Amino acid sequence: MSSQNLKLAVILGSVREGRFGPTVANWFAEQAGAHGGFDVDLVDLADTPLPLALPPVPPAMDPNLRRPAEMADLTARLAVADAFVVVTPDYNRAYPAALKAAIDWHYTEWHHKPVGFVGYSGASGGLLAIEGLRQVFNELQAHTVRDYVSFPRYYELFGPDGTLTEPQGPAAAAKVMLDQLQWWGSVLHDARRDRPFAAA
């Protein structure tokens, strides 16, 4: 790819009342913006109604299925992204239902693009959700990068103003993941352009 920045969609997966997710997502969006390799789009799933009842024909069989009109903006933002970072908590050892609905309402929007993760929760730091999401995105022909950012006991790590009390470690982890996303994002961007994938 040229020196043009990649389009990075940072997806905030929690929609619950009183969620801590915006604090984590805003922190990561700042890290991604400072990295210099990305144009960052912070996508808050709370802004889009996400029906849990899916259409009778799955997006894998009909990528252009009729979605609710309120979902058009979300679909367009996912489609133009070159890479994704999913910000997720653990809910009962898994990822939020709204996040899974957003994933399942789409298919080709994820294809051949890299995905990174930022997790936060109690003891696990979101790792249980992240490991489950790796399997989901692999099924969608996305590439999940190895490294991630994790905030175990996040409530002890951020101050009342939403800033990290010890930012060096998380910032370093974010840079490692962003470097991987930039490399894979550039390679896959060029591959999608030069050698479009044709399903059998």
CSV table of C-alpha atoms in Angstrom, one decimal:
chain,number,residue,atom,x,y,z
A,1,MET,CA,0.0,0.0,0.0
A,2,SER,CA,1.1,3.6,-0.5
A,3,SER,CA,1.8,6.0,2.4
A,4,GLN,CA,-1.9,6.7,2.7
A,5,ASN,CA,-3.3,5.9,6.1
A,6,LEU,CA,-5.4,2.8,6.7
A,7,LYS,CA,-9.0,3.2,7.8
A,8,LEU,CA,-9.3,1.7,11.3
A,9,ALA,CA,-12.7,1.1,12.9
A,10,VAL,CA,-12.5,0.9,16.7
A,11,ILE,CA,-15.7,-0.9,17.7
A,12,LEU,CA,-17.1,-0.4,21.1
A,13,GLY,CA,-18.9,-3.7,21.9
A,14,SER,CA,-20.7,-3.0,25.1
A,15,VAL,CA,-24.1,-1.2,25.1
A,16,ARG,CA,-25.2,-1.8,28.7
A,17,GLU,CA,-26.3,1.0,31.0
A,18,GLY,CA,-23.4,2.5,33.0
A,19,ARG,CA,-20.8,0.8,30.9
A,20,PHE,CA,-17.1,1.6,31.3
A,21,GLY,CA,-16.4,0.8,27.6
A,22,PRO,CA,-16.3,4.4,26.4
A,23,THR,CA,-13.4,5.2,28.7
A,24,VAL,CA,-11.4,2.3,27.3
A,25,ALA,CA,-12.4,2.9,23.7
A,26,ASN,CA,-11.6,6.6,23.9
A,27,TRP,CA,-8.2,5.8,25.4
A,28,PHE,CA,-7.4,3.3,22.6
A,29,ALA,CA,-8.7,5.7,19.9
A,30,GLU,CA,-6.2,8.3,21.1
A,31,GLN,CA,-3.4,5.7,20.9
A,32,ALA,CA,-4.4,4.7,17.4
A,33,GLY,CA,-4.6,8.4,16.3
A,34,ALA,CA,-1.1,9.1,17.8
A,35,HIS,CA,0.3,6.0,16.0
A,36,GLY,CA,0.2,7.9,12.7
A,37,GLY,CA,-0.7,5.0,10.4
A,38,PHE,CA,-4.5,5.2,10.7
A,39,ASP,CA,-7.5,7.3,10.1
A,40,VAL,CA,-9.6,6.3,13.2
A,41,ASP,CA,-13.4,5.8,13.3
A,42,LEU,CA,-14.8,5.1,16.7
A,43,VAL,CA,-17.9,3.0,16.2
A,44,ASP,CA,-20.2,2.8,19.2
A,45,LEU,CA,-22.7,0.0,18.8
A,46,ALA,CA,-25.0,1.7,21.3
A,47,ASP,CA,-25.8,4.2,18.5
A,48,THR,CA,-27.4,1.5,16.3
A,49,PRO,CA,-30.4,-0.8,17.0
A,50,LEU,CA,-29.1,-4.3,16.6
A,51,PRO,CA,-32.0,-6.9,16.3
A,52,LEU,CA,-31.1,-10.3,17.8
A,53,ALA,CA,-33.5,-11.9,15.4
A,54,LEU,CA,-31.5,-12.5,12.3
A,55,PRO,CA,-32.9,-12.6,8.7
A,56,PRO,CA,-33.9,-16.0,7.3
A,57,VAL,CA,-31.2,-16.0,4.7
A,58,PRO,CA,-27.8,-15.4,6.3
A,59,PRO,CA,-25.4,-12.7,5.1
A,60,ALA,CA,-22.9,-15.5,4.0
A,61,MET,CA,-25.5,-16.5,1.4
A,62,ASP,CA,-26.8,-13.0,0.6
A,63,PRO,CA,-24.2,-10.3,1.4
A,64,ASN,CA,-26.6,-7.6,0.1
A,65,LEU,CA,-29.6,-8.7,2.2
A,66,ARG,CA,-32.0,-6.1,3.4
A,67,ARG,CA,-31.0,-4.8,6.8
A,68,PRO,CA,-33.0,-2.4,9.0
A,69,ALA,CA,-32.6,1.1,7.7
A,70,GLU,CA,-31.0,2.2,11.0
A,71,MET,CA,-28.1,-0.2,10.3
A,72,ALA,CA,-27.1,1.5,7.1
A,73,ASP,CA,-24.5,3.8,8.6
A,74,LEU,CA,-22.9,1.0,10.6
A,75,THR,CA,-22.7,-1.3,7.5
A,76,ALA,CA,-21.1,1.5,5.5
A,77,ARG,CA,-18.5,2.2,8.1
A,78,LEU,CA,-17.6,-1.5,8.5
A,79,ALA,CA,-17.4,-1.9,4.7
A,80,VAL,CA,-14.8,0.9,4.2
A,81,ALA,CA,-12.6,-0.1,7.1
A,82,ASP,CA,-9.2,-1.7,6.3
A,83,ALA,CA,-8.8,-3.0,9.9
A,84,PHE,CA,-10.8,-3.3,13.1
A,85,VAL,CA,-10.1,-3.2,16.8
A,86,VAL,CA,-12.9,-4.6,19.0
A,87,VAL,CA,-13.2,-3.2,22.5
A,88,THR,CA,-15.0,-5.7,24.7
A,89,PRO,CA,-15.7,-6.7,28.3
A,90,ASP,CA,-16.3,-10.3,29.5
A,91,TYR,CA,-20.0,-11.0,30.2
A,92,ASN,CA,-20.4,-14.4,31.8
A,93,ARG,CA,-17.1,-15.6,30.3
A,94,ALA,CA,-18.1,-14.4,26.8
A,95,TYR,CA,-18.6,-11.3,24.6
A,96,PRO,CA,-21.7,-9.1,24.6
A,97,ALA,CA,-24.8,-10.1,22.7
A,98,ALA,CA,-24.9,-6.8,20.9
A,99,LEU,CA,-21.4,-7.3,19.5
A,100,LYS,CA,-22.3,-10.8,18.3
A,101,ALA,CA,-25.4,-9.4,16.6
A,102,ALA,CA,-23.4,-6.7,14.8
A,103,ILE,CA,-21.0,-9.3,13.6
A,104,ASP,CA,-23.7,-11.7,12.5
A,105,TRP,CA,-25.7,-9.1,10.5
A,106,HIS,CA,-22.6,-8.7,8.3
A,107,TYR,CA,-20.3,-11.0,6.4
A,108,THR,CA,-18.2,-9.7,3.5
A,109,GLU,CA,-17.5,-6.5,5.5
A,110,TRP,CA,-15.1,-8.5,7.6
A,111,HIS,CA,-13.4,-10.5,4.8
A,112,HIS,CA,-9.7,-10.5,4.5
A,113,LYS,CA,-9.1,-7.7,7.0
A,114,PRO,CA,-7.1,-7.8,10.3
A,115,VAL,CA,-8.8,-7.6,13.7
A,116,GLY,CA,-7.2,-6.7,17.0
A,117,PHE,CA,-8.7,-6.7,20.5
A,118,VAL,CA,-8.8,-4.6,23.6
A,119,GLY,CA,-10.3,-6.4,26.6
A,120,TYR,CA,-11.4,-5.2,30.0
A,121,SER,CA,-13.1,-6.9,32.9
A,122,GLY,CA,-12.4,-8.3,36.4
A,123,ALA,CA,-9.7,-10.9,36.8
A,124,SER,CA,-9.5,-12.0,33.1
A,125,GLY,CA,-9.1,-8.6,31.6
A,126,GLY,CA,-11.5,-9.6,28.7
A,127,LEU,CA,-9.4,-12.5,27.6
A,128,LEU,CA,-12.3,-14.9,27.7
A,129,ALA,CA,-14.2,-12.7,25.3
A,130,ILE,CA,-11.2,-12.2,23.1
A,131,GLU,CA,-10.5,-15.9,22.7
A,132,GLY,CA,-14.1,-16.6,21.7
A,133,LEU,CA,-14.1,-13.7,19.2
A,134,ARG,CA,-11.0,-15.1,17.5
A,135,GLN,CA,-12.9,-18.2,16.5
A,136,VAL,CA,-15.9,-16.1,15.3
A,137,PHE,CA,-13.7,-13.8,13.1
A,138,ASN,CA,-11.7,-16.7,11.7
A,139,GLU,CA,-14.9,-18.2,10.4
A,140,LEU,CA,-15.6,-14.8,8.7
A,141,GLN,CA,-12.2,-15.0,6.9
A,142,ALA,CA,-10.8,-12.2,8.9
A,143,HIS,CA,-7.3,-12.3,10.3
A,144,THR,CA,-6.9,-11.8,14.1
A,145,VAL,CA,-3.5,-10.4,15.1
A,146,ARG,CA,-1.6,-12.2,17.8
A,147,ASP,CA,-1.1,-9.3,20.3
A,148,TYR,CA,-3.9,-7.5,22.2
A,149,VAL,CA,-4.4,-5.0,25.0
A,150,SER,CA,-5.9,-6.2,28.3
A,151,PHE,CA,-7.1,-4.4,31.4
A,152,PRO,CA,-7.8,-6.8,34.3
A,153,ARG,CA,-9.5,-5.0,37.2
A,154,TYR,CA,-9.8,-2.0,35.0
A,155,TYR,CA,-11.5,-0.1,37.8
A,156,GLU,CA,-8.1,0.0,39.6
A,157,LEU,CA,-6.2,1.1,36.6
A,158,PHE,CA,-8.1,4.2,35.5
A,159,GLY,CA,-8.5,7.3,37.5
A,160,PRO,CA,-11.8,9.2,38.1
A,161,ASP,CA,-11.0,11.4,35.1
A,162,GLY,CA,-10.6,8.4,32.8
A,163,THR,CA,-6.9,8.5,32.5
A,164,LEU,CA,-4.6,5.5,33.2
A,165,THR,CA,-2.6,5.8,36.4
A,166,GLU,CA,0.3,3.9,34.9
A,167,PRO,CA,0.0,4.4,31.1
A,168,GLN,CA,3.4,3.1,29.9
A,169,GLY,CA,2.6,-0.6,29.8
A,170,PRO,CA,-0.8,-0.4,28.1
A,171,ALA,CA,0.6,2.2,25.6
A,172,ALA,CA,3.4,-0.1,24.7
A,173,ALA,CA,1.0,-3.0,24.2
A,174,ALA,CA,-1.2,-0.9,22.0
A,175,LYS,CA,1.7,0.1,19.8
A,176,VAL,CA,2.7,-3.5,19.3
A,177,MET,CA,-0.8,-4.4,18.2
A,178,LEU,CA,-1.2,-1.3,16.1
A,179,ASP,CA,2.1,-2.1,14.3
A,180,GLN,CA,0.7,-5.6,13.5
A,181,LEU,CA,-2.6,-4.2,12.3
A,182,GLN,CA,-0.8,-1.7,10.1
A,183,TRP,CA,1.4,-4.5,8.5
A,184,TRP,CA,-1.5,-6.9,7.9
A,185,GLY,CA,-3.9,-4.2,7.0
A,186,SER,CA,-1.5,-2.9,4.2
A,187,VAL,CA,-0.9,-6.4,2.9
A,188,LEU,CA,-4.5,-7.4,2.8
A,189,HIS,CA,-5.6,-4.0,1.4
A,190,ASP,CA,-3.3,-4.6,-1.6
A,191,ALA,CA,-4.4,-8.2,-1.9
A,192,ARG,CA,-8.1,-7.3,-1.9
A,193,ARG,CA,-7.4,-4.7,-4.6
A,194,ASP,CA,-5.0,-6.7,-6.8
A,195,ARG,CA,-6.3,-10.3,-6.3
A,196,PRO,CA,-10.0,-10.2,-5.3
A,197,PHE,CA,-11.0,-13.4,-3.6
A,198,ALA,CA,-13.5,-15.5,-5.6
A,199,ALA,CA,-15.6,-18.0,-3.6
A,200,ALA,CA,-15.8,-21.5,-5.0
